[in-house]
PDB file of C-alpha atoms in Angstrom:
ATOM      1  CA  ALA A  30       5.157  24.621 -24.692  1.00  0.00           C
ATOM      2  CA  LEU A  31       8.244  22.407 -24.887  1.00  0.00           C
ATOM      3  CA  ILE A  32       8.371  22.719 -28.679  1.00  0.00           C
ATOM      4  CA  ALA A  33       8.160  26.520 -28.441  1.00  0.00           C
ATOM      5  CA  MET A  34      10.999  26.565 -25.895  1.00  0.00           C
ATOM      6  CA  VAL A  35      13.217  24.228 -27.924  1.00  0.00           C
ATOM      7  CA  ALA A  36      12.561  25.980 -31.238  1.00  0.00           C
ATOM      8  CA  PHE A  37      13.380  29.389 -29.755  1.00  0.00           C
ATOM      9  CA  TRP A  38      15.832  28.180 -27.128  1.00  0.00           C
ATOM     10  CA  GLN A  39      18.189  31.141 -27.551  1.00  0.00           C
ATOM     11  CA  ILE A  40      15.355  33.449 -26.480  1.00  0.00           C
ATOM     12  CA  ALA A  41      13.697  31.123 -23.957  1.00  0.00           C
ATOM     13  CA  PHE A  42      16.951  30.496 -22.058  1.00  0.00           C
ATOM     14  CA  LEU A  43      18.214  34.086 -22.446  1.00  0.00           C
ATOM     15  CA  GLN A  44      21.221  33.186 -24.586  1.00  0.00           C
ATOM     16  CA  ASN A  45      20.441  35.850 -27.161  1.00  0.00           C
ATOM     17  CA  SER A  46      18.184  38.864 -27.003  1.00  0.00           C
ATOM     18  CA  VAL A  47      15.280  39.872 -29.196  1.00  0.00           C
ATOM     19  CA  GLN A  48      16.276  42.931 -31.217  1.00  0.00           C
ATOM     20  CA  TRP A  49      15.211  46.061 -33.091  1.00  0.00           C
ATOM     21  CA  ASP A  50      11.575  47.108 -32.539  1.00  0.00           C
ATOM     22  CA  MET A  51      11.251  44.852 -29.487  1.00  0.00           C
ATOM     23  CA  LEU A  52      13.910  46.912 -27.711  1.00  0.00           C
ATOM     24  CA  ASP A  53      13.363  50.306 -29.344  1.00  0.00           C
ATOM     25  CA  CYS A  54       9.572  50.363 -29.221  1.00  0.00           C
ATOM     26  CA  TRP A  55       7.712  47.716 -27.203  1.00  0.00           C
ATOM     27  CA  LEU A  56      10.046  47.606 -24.203  1.00  0.00           C
ATOM     28  CA  PRO A  57      10.009  51.391 -23.512  1.00  0.00           C
ATOM     29  CA  TRP A  58       6.225  51.543 -23.865  1.00  0.00           C
ATOM     30  CA  ARG A  59       5.593  48.567 -21.618  1.00  0.00           C
ATOM     31  CA  TYR A  60       8.181  49.768 -19.107  1.00  0.00           C
ATOM     32  CA  PHE A  61       6.421  53.135 -18.950  1.00  0.00           C
ATOM     33  CA  ILE A  62       3.036  51.441 -18.457  1.00  0.00           C
ATOM     34  CA  GLY A  63       4.454  49.391 -15.580  1.00  0.00           C
ATOM     35  CA  GLU A  64       6.101  52.415 -13.947  1.00  0.00           C
ATOM     36  CA  SER A  65       2.846  54.370 -14.188  1.00  0.00           C
ATOM     37  CA  LEU A  66       0.763  51.604 -12.619  1.00  0.00           C
ATOM     38  CA  GLN A  67       3.248  51.000  -9.816  1.00  0.00           C
ATOM     39  CA  GLY A  68       3.207  54.750  -9.194  1.00  0.00           C
ATOM     40  CA  LYS A  69      -0.588  54.543  -8.754  1.00  0.00           C
ATOM     41  CA  MET A  70      -1.250  56.322 -12.058  1.00  0.00           C
ATOM     42  CA  LEU A  71      -3.096  55.252 -15.186  1.00  0.00           C
ATOM     43  CA  PRO A  72      -0.815  55.138 -18.257  1.00  0.00           C
ATOM     44  CA  LEU A  73      -2.601  57.972 -20.037  1.00  0.00           C
ATOM     45  CA  TRP A  74       0.099  60.449 -21.050  1.00  0.00           C
ATOM     46  CA  ASN A  75       3.677  59.640 -22.064  1.00  0.00           C
ATOM     47  CA  PRO A  76       5.835  62.772 -21.640  1.00  0.00           C
ATOM     48  CA  TYR A  77       9.014  61.113 -22.941  1.00  0.00           C
ATOM     49  CA  GLN A  78       8.103  60.718 -26.606  1.00  0.00           C
ATOM     50  CA  GLN A  79       7.120  63.185 -29.356  1.00  0.00           C
ATOM     51  CA  MET A  80       7.177  66.010 -26.753  1.00  0.00           C
ATOM     52  CA  GLY A  81       4.403  64.085 -24.976  1.00  0.00           C
ATOM     53  CA  TYR A  82       1.477  62.176 -26.415  1.00  0.00           C
ATOM     54  CA  PRO A  83      -1.608  60.255 -25.159  1.00  0.00           C
ATOM     55  CA  ILE A  84      -0.265  56.714 -24.990  1.00  0.00           C
ATOM     56  CA  HIS A  85      -3.697  55.450 -23.906  1.00  0.00           C
ATOM     57  CA  ALA A  86      -4.987  56.393 -27.389  1.00  0.00           C
ATOM     58  CA  ASP A  87      -2.201  54.468 -29.143  1.00  0.00           C
ATOM     59  CA  LEU A  88      -3.628  51.060 -30.052  1.00  0.00           C
ATOM     60  CA  GLN A  89      -0.094  49.676 -30.175  1.00  0.00           C
ATOM     61  CA  GLY A  90       0.652  51.052 -26.671  1.00  0.00           C
ATOM     62  CA  PRO A  91      -0.793  48.839 -25.183  1.00  0.00           C
ATOM     63  CA  SER A  92      -2.334  50.751 -22.276  1.00  0.00           C
ATOM     64  CA  TRP A  93      -5.528  48.662 -22.124  1.00  0.00           C
ATOM     65  CA  TYR A  94      -4.138  45.204 -22.895  1.00  0.00           C
ATOM     66  CA  PRO A  95      -4.738  42.942 -19.836  1.00  0.00           C
ATOM     67  CA  GLU A  96      -1.428  41.095 -20.008  1.00  0.00           C
ATOM     68  CA  ALA A  97       0.582  44.337 -20.171  1.00  0.00           C
ATOM     69  CA  LEU A  98      -1.433  45.791 -17.283  1.00  0.00           C
ATOM     70  CA  ILE A  99      -1.112  42.733 -15.031  1.00  0.00           C
ATOM     71  CA  ILE A 100       2.635  42.309 -15.514  1.00  0.00           C
ATOM     72  CA  GLY A 101       3.185  46.051 -15.327  1.00  0.00           C
ATOM     73  CA  PHE A 102       1.294  46.367 -12.051  1.00  0.00           C
ATOM     74  CA  PHE A 103       2.819  43.399 -10.215  1.00  0.00           C
ATOM     75  CA  SER A 104       6.406  43.150 -11.454  1.00  0.00           C
ATOM     76  CA  GLY A 105       6.998  45.700 -14.195  1.00  0.00           C
ATOM     77  CA  HIS A 106       8.285  45.003 -17.687  1.00  0.00           C
ATOM     78  CA  ASN A 107      11.910  44.380 -18.541  1.00  0.00           C
ATOM     79  CA  LEU A 108      13.951  42.543 -21.138  1.00  0.00           C
ATOM     80  CA  TYR A 109      13.409  39.173 -19.431  1.00  0.00           C
ATOM     81  CA  THR A 110       9.623  39.383 -19.416  1.00  0.00           C
ATOM     82  CA  LEU A 111       9.716  40.416 -23.077  1.00  0.00           C
ATOM     83  CA  GLN A 112      11.783  37.350 -24.015  1.00  0.00           C
ATOM     84  CA  TRP A 113       9.532  34.923 -22.178  1.00  0.00           C
ATOM     85  CA  LEU A 114       6.348  36.581 -23.419  1.00  0.00           C
ATOM     86  CA  PHE A 115       7.455  36.015 -27.001  1.00  0.00           C
ATOM     87  CA  VAL A 116       7.860  32.269 -26.373  1.00  0.00           C
ATOM     88  CA  PHE A 117       4.548  32.248 -24.496  1.00  0.00           C
ATOM     89  CA  TYR A 118       2.679  33.754 -27.456  1.00  0.00           C
ATOM     90  CA  VAL A 119       4.229  31.242 -29.837  1.00  0.00           C
ATOM     91  CA  PHE A 120       2.813  28.556 -27.533  1.00  0.00           C
ATOM     92  CA  VAL A 121      -0.596  30.296 -27.385  1.00  0.00           C
ATOM     93  CA  GLY A 122      -0.703  30.377 -31.192  1.00  0.00           C
ATOM     94  CA  GLY A 123      -0.029  26.645 -31.296  1.00  0.00           C
ATOM     95  CA  VAL A 124      -2.825  25.895 -28.820  1.00  0.00           C
ATOM     96  CA  GLY A 125      -5.260  28.011 -30.810  1.00  0.00           C
ATOM     97  CA  MET A 126      -4.325  26.403 -34.097  1.00  0.00           C
ATOM     98  CA  TYR A 127      -4.704  22.940 -32.541  1.00  0.00           C
ATOM     99  CA  LYS A 128      -8.233  23.786 -31.365  1.00  0.00           C
ATOM    100  CA  LEU A 129      -9.175  25.291 -34.756  1.00  0.00           C
ATOM    101  CA  SER A 130      -7.726  22.412 -36.755  1.00  0.00           C
ATOM    102  CA  HIS A 131      -9.334  19.778 -34.538  1.00  0.00           C
ATOM    103  CA  PHE A 132     -12.685  21.564 -34.794  1.00  0.00           C
ATOM    104  CA  LEU A 133     -12.507  21.519 -38.615  1.00  0.00           C
ATOM    105  CA  HIS A 134     -11.630  17.850 -39.139  1.00  0.00           C
ATOM    106  CA  GLY A 135     -11.518  16.109 -35.749  1.00  0.00           C
ATOM    107  CA  ASN A 136      -8.157  14.354 -36.240  1.00  0.00           C
ATOM    108  CA  ASN A 137      -5.757  14.670 -33.283  1.00  0.00           C
ATOM    109  CA  GLN A 138      -2.575  13.825 -35.189  1.00  0.00           C
ATOM    110  CA  SER A 139      -3.303  16.277 -38.001  1.00  0.00           C
ATOM    111  CA  ALA A 140      -4.226  18.969 -35.479  1.00  0.00           C
ATOM    112  CA  VAL A 141      -0.906  18.518 -33.638  1.00  0.00           C
ATOM    113  CA  ILE A 142       1.086  18.709 -36.896  1.00  0.00           C
ATOM    114  CA  THR A 143      -0.851  21.794 -38.002  1.00  0.00           C
ATOM    115  CA  ALA A 144      -0.269  23.473 -34.638  1.00  0.00           C
ATOM    116  CA  ILE A 145       3.481  22.777 -34.733  1.00  0.00           C
ATOM    117  CA  ALA A 146       3.702  24.002 -38.330  1.00  0.00           C
ATOM    118  CA  TYR A 147       1.961  27.224 -37.312  1.00  0.00           C
ATOM    119  CA  MET A 148       4.220  27.798 -34.293  1.00  0.00           C
ATOM    120  CA  LEU A 149       7.385  27.241 -36.325  1.00  0.00           C
ATOM    121  CA  SER A 150       6.180  29.022 -39.447  1.00  0.00           C
ATOM    122  CA  GLY A 151       8.144  31.751 -41.157  1.00  0.00           C
ATOM    123  CA  PHE A 152       5.743  34.359 -39.820  1.00  0.00           C
ATOM    124  CA  PHE A 153       6.716  33.891 -36.172  1.00  0.00           C
ATOM    125  CA  VAL A 154      10.394  33.677 -37.087  1.00  0.00           C
ATOM    126  CA  ALA A 155      10.394  36.704 -39.404  1.00  0.00           C
ATOM    127  CA  HIS A 156       8.298  38.911 -37.103  1.00  0.00           C
ATOM    128  CA  THR A 157      10.152  38.271 -33.872  1.00  0.00           C
ATOM    129  CA  GLN A 158      10.736  42.028 -33.553  1.00  0.00           C
ATOM    130  CA  HIS A 159       7.072  42.960 -34.203  1.00  0.00           C
ATOM    131  CA  PHE A 160       5.455  42.126 -30.880  1.00  0.00           C
ATOM    132  CA  PHE A 161       1.987  43.393 -31.797  1.00  0.00           C
ATOM    133  CA  SER A 162       1.984  41.163 -34.908  1.00  0.00           C
ATOM    134  CA  ILE A 163       3.029  38.165 -32.808  1.00  0.00           C
ATOM    135  CA  ILE A 164       0.165  38.859 -30.372  1.00  0.00           C
ATOM    136  CA  SER A 165      -2.356  39.070 -33.225  1.00  0.00           C
ATOM    137  CA  ALA A 166      -1.100  35.847 -34.776  1.00  0.00           C
ATOM    138  CA  ALA A 167      -1.321  34.106 -31.387  1.00  0.00           C
ATOM    139  CA  TRP A 168      -4.996  35.016 -30.809  1.00  0.00           C
ATOM    140  CA  LEU A 169      -6.173  34.741 -34.434  1.00  0.00           C
ATOM    141  CA  PRO A 170      -6.787  30.936 -34.435  1.00  0.00           C
ATOM    142  CA  PHE A 171      -8.793  31.265 -31.209  1.00  0.00           C
ATOM    143  CA  LEU A 172     -10.984  33.952 -32.762  1.00  0.00           C
ATOM    144  CA  LEU A 173     -11.692  31.836 -35.847  1.00  0.00           C
ATOM    145  CA  TYR A 174     -12.368  28.795 -33.666  1.00  0.00           C
ATOM    146  CA  TYR A 175     -14.898  30.509 -31.399  1.00  0.00           C
ATOM    147  CA  TYR A 176     -16.541  32.398 -34.258  1.00  0.00           C
ATOM    148  CA  LEU A 177     -17.051  29.195 -36.245  1.00  0.00           C
ATOM    149  CA  ARG A 178     -18.528  27.602 -33.129  1.00  0.00           C
ATOM    150  CA  LEU A 179     -20.715  30.670 -32.701  1.00  0.00           C
ATOM    151  CA  LEU A 180     -22.102  30.247 -36.242  1.00  0.00           C
ATOM    152  CA  LYS A 181     -22.647  26.525 -35.736  1.00  0.00           C
ATOM    153  CA  GLU A 182     -24.131  26.470 -32.224  1.00  0.00           C
ATOM    154  CA  GLN A 183     -25.439  30.060 -31.712  1.00  0.00           C
ATOM    155  CA  THR A 184     -24.747  30.114 -27.973  1.00  0.00           C
ATOM    156  CA  CYS A 185     -24.015  33.169 -25.854  1.00  0.00           C
ATOM    157  CA  ILE A 186     -20.936  31.542 -24.289  1.00  0.00           C
ATOM    158  CA  ASN A 187     -19.257  31.202 -27.697  1.00  0.00           C
ATOM    159  CA  SER A 188     -20.209  34.780 -28.475  1.00  0.00           C
ATOM    160  CA  PHE A 189     -18.639  35.964 -25.235  1.00  0.00           C
ATOM    161  CA  LYS A 190     -15.444  33.941 -25.763  1.00  0.00           C
ATOM    162  CA  ALA A 191     -15.064  35.269 -29.310  1.00  0.00           C
ATOM    163  CA  SER A 192     -15.585  38.820 -28.061  1.00  0.00           C
ATOM    164  CA  VAL A 193     -12.895  38.417 -25.384  1.00  0.00           C
ATOM    165  CA  ILE A 194     -10.404  37.183 -27.984  1.00  0.00           C
ATOM    166  CA  LEU A 195     -11.263  40.028 -30.354  1.00  0.00           C
ATOM    167  CA  PHE A 196     -10.839  42.488 -27.465  1.00  0.00           C
ATOM    168  CA  LEU A 197      -7.348  41.056 -26.843  1.00  0.00           C
ATOM    169  CA  MET A 198      -6.483  41.450 -30.534  1.00  0.00           C
ATOM    170  CA  ILE A 199      -7.732  45.052 -30.602  1.00  0.00           C
ATOM    171  CA  THR A 200      -5.944  46.173 -27.433  1.00  0.00           C
ATOM    172  CA  GLY A 201      -2.689  44.247 -27.863  1.00  0.00           C
ATOM    173  CA  GLY A 202      -2.307  43.391 -31.522  1.00  0.00           C
ATOM    174  CA  ASN A 203      -1.810  44.885 -34.949  1.00  0.00           C
ATOM    175  CA  GLN A 204      -4.930  46.611 -36.273  1.00  0.00           C
ATOM    176  CA  THR A 205      -4.154  45.405 -39.805  1.00  0.00           C
ATOM    177  CA  PHE A 206      -4.859  41.887 -38.575  1.00  0.00           C
ATOM    178  CA  THR A 207      -8.086  43.003 -36.918  1.00  0.00           C
ATOM    179  CA  ILE A 208      -9.388  44.707 -40.071  1.00  0.00           C
ATOM    180  CA  ILE A 209      -8.506  41.844 -42.425  1.00  0.00           C
ATOM    181  CA  THR A 210      -9.932  39.321 -39.947  1.00  0.00           C
ATOM    182  CA  PHE A 211     -13.176  41.322 -39.927  1.00  0.00           C
ATOM    183  CA  TYR A 212     -13.440  40.776 -43.692  1.00  0.00           C
ATOM    184  CA  LEU A 213     -12.989  37.036 -43.190  1.00  0.00           C
ATOM    185  CA  LEU A 214     -15.602  36.886 -40.421  1.00  0.00           C
ATOM    186  CA  LEU A 215     -17.998  38.849 -42.632  1.00  0.00           C
ATOM    187  CA  VAL A 216     -17.529  36.331 -45.463  1.00  0.00           C
ATOM    188  CA  LEU A 217     -18.212  33.437 -43.072  1.00  0.00           C
ATOM    189  CA  LEU A 218     -21.333  35.191 -41.773  1.00  0.00           C
ATOM    190  CA  ILE A 219     -22.701  35.888 -45.271  1.00  0.00           C
ATOM    191  CA  PHE A 220     -21.969  32.306 -46.338  1.00  0.00           C
ATOM    192  CA  HIS A 221     -24.026  30.904 -43.446  1.00  0.00           C
ATOM    193  CA  LEU A 222     -26.853  33.397 -43.993  1.00  0.00           C
ATOM    194  CA  ILE A 223     -27.106  32.431 -47.675  1.00  0.00           C
ATOM    195  CA  LYS A 224     -26.952  28.735 -46.754  1.00  0.00           C
ATOM    196  CA  TYR A 225     -29.855  28.987 -44.290  1.00  0.00           C
ATOM    197  CA  PHE A 226     -31.806  31.280 -46.619  1.00  0.00           C
ATOM    198  CA  ARG A 227     -31.654  28.631 -49.352  1.00  0.00           C
ATOM    199  CA  GLU A 228     -32.790  26.050 -46.813  1.00  0.00           C
ATOM    200  CA  LYS A 229     -35.604  28.447 -45.785  1.00  0.00           C
ATOM    201  CA  SER A 230     -34.423  28.123 -42.196  1.00  0.00           C
ATOM    202  CA  TYR A 231     -35.452  31.621 -41.176  1.00  0.00           C
ATOM    203  CA  ARG A 232     -35.294  30.842 -37.474  1.00  0.00           C
ATOM    204  CA  ARG A 233     -31.591  29.991 -37.775  1.00  0.00           C
ATOM    205  CA  ILE A 234     -31.015  33.252 -39.662  1.00  0.00           C
ATOM    206  CA  SER A 235     -32.647  35.174 -36.840  1.00  0.00           C
ATOM    207  CA  GLU A 236     -30.530  33.376 -34.248  1.00  0.00           C
ATOM    208  CA  ILE A 237     -27.290  34.035 -36.156  1.00  0.00           C
ATOM    209  CA  VAL A 238     -28.080  37.733 -36.515  1.00  0.00           C
ATOM    210  CA  LYS A 239     -28.928  37.983 -32.808  1.00  0.00           C
ATOM    211  CA  ILE A 240     -25.813  36.144 -31.643  1.00  0.00           C
ATOM    212  CA  ASN A 241     -23.598  38.309 -33.873  1.00  0.00           C
ATOM    213  CA  LEU A 242     -25.119  41.452 -32.388  1.00  0.00           C
ATOM    214  CA  ILE A 243     -24.285  40.095 -28.937  1.00  0.00           C
ATOM    215  CA  PHE A 244     -20.735  39.367 -30.153  1.00  0.00           C
ATOM    216  CA  VAL A 245     -20.273  42.949 -31.402  1.00  0.00           C
ATOM    217  CA  LEU A 246     -21.791  44.542 -28.268  1.00  0.00           C
ATOM    218  CA  CYS A 247     -19.675  42.378 -25.930  1.00  0.00           C
ATOM    219  CA  THR A 248     -16.519  43.274 -27.837  1.00  0.00           C
TER     220      THR A 248
END
């Protein structure tokens, strides 16, 4: 968290503002969602854009994203919350990458370096204005981490955790990330199925298929 604040100190300490799409797109949408909720209405229809349109059907809205709903209901969205949320998601991405990296090789020092490199990568810097891309990048390492654990351990808890993360990516992130990530998860699934088929471990194949069905249904 400290590294995220220091790296993006102009945003974290409100010295400079995020710009472009953050102000033109995400802030008006989130402000409208907050105003609707505080007015005891669901954010279903936005009358102020395109002569009115169903904002609840816009996957970039984000009318069904828990974070947007919670902040909108209790305090409402403004420029300050947007600034701090950006730094928060940089931090979330670092935590997820640490967990994924540590799961793959088990080395604390390497996991910390990998997490910092991910947080300070060109992607987060270049896409500061694209909030939905930042949200996807923040949750992506968590999804890979829990899905790899799901394939290895075949437990319902890992399936549920992976489904929650995927739900957050679908409702708050960029759908391009979701679609491309699906391809990656499919490759990982096929790889494990072929591996256990060669080992003639048919029981493991059955368990993997079952746990993936649970993952999809929970999502």
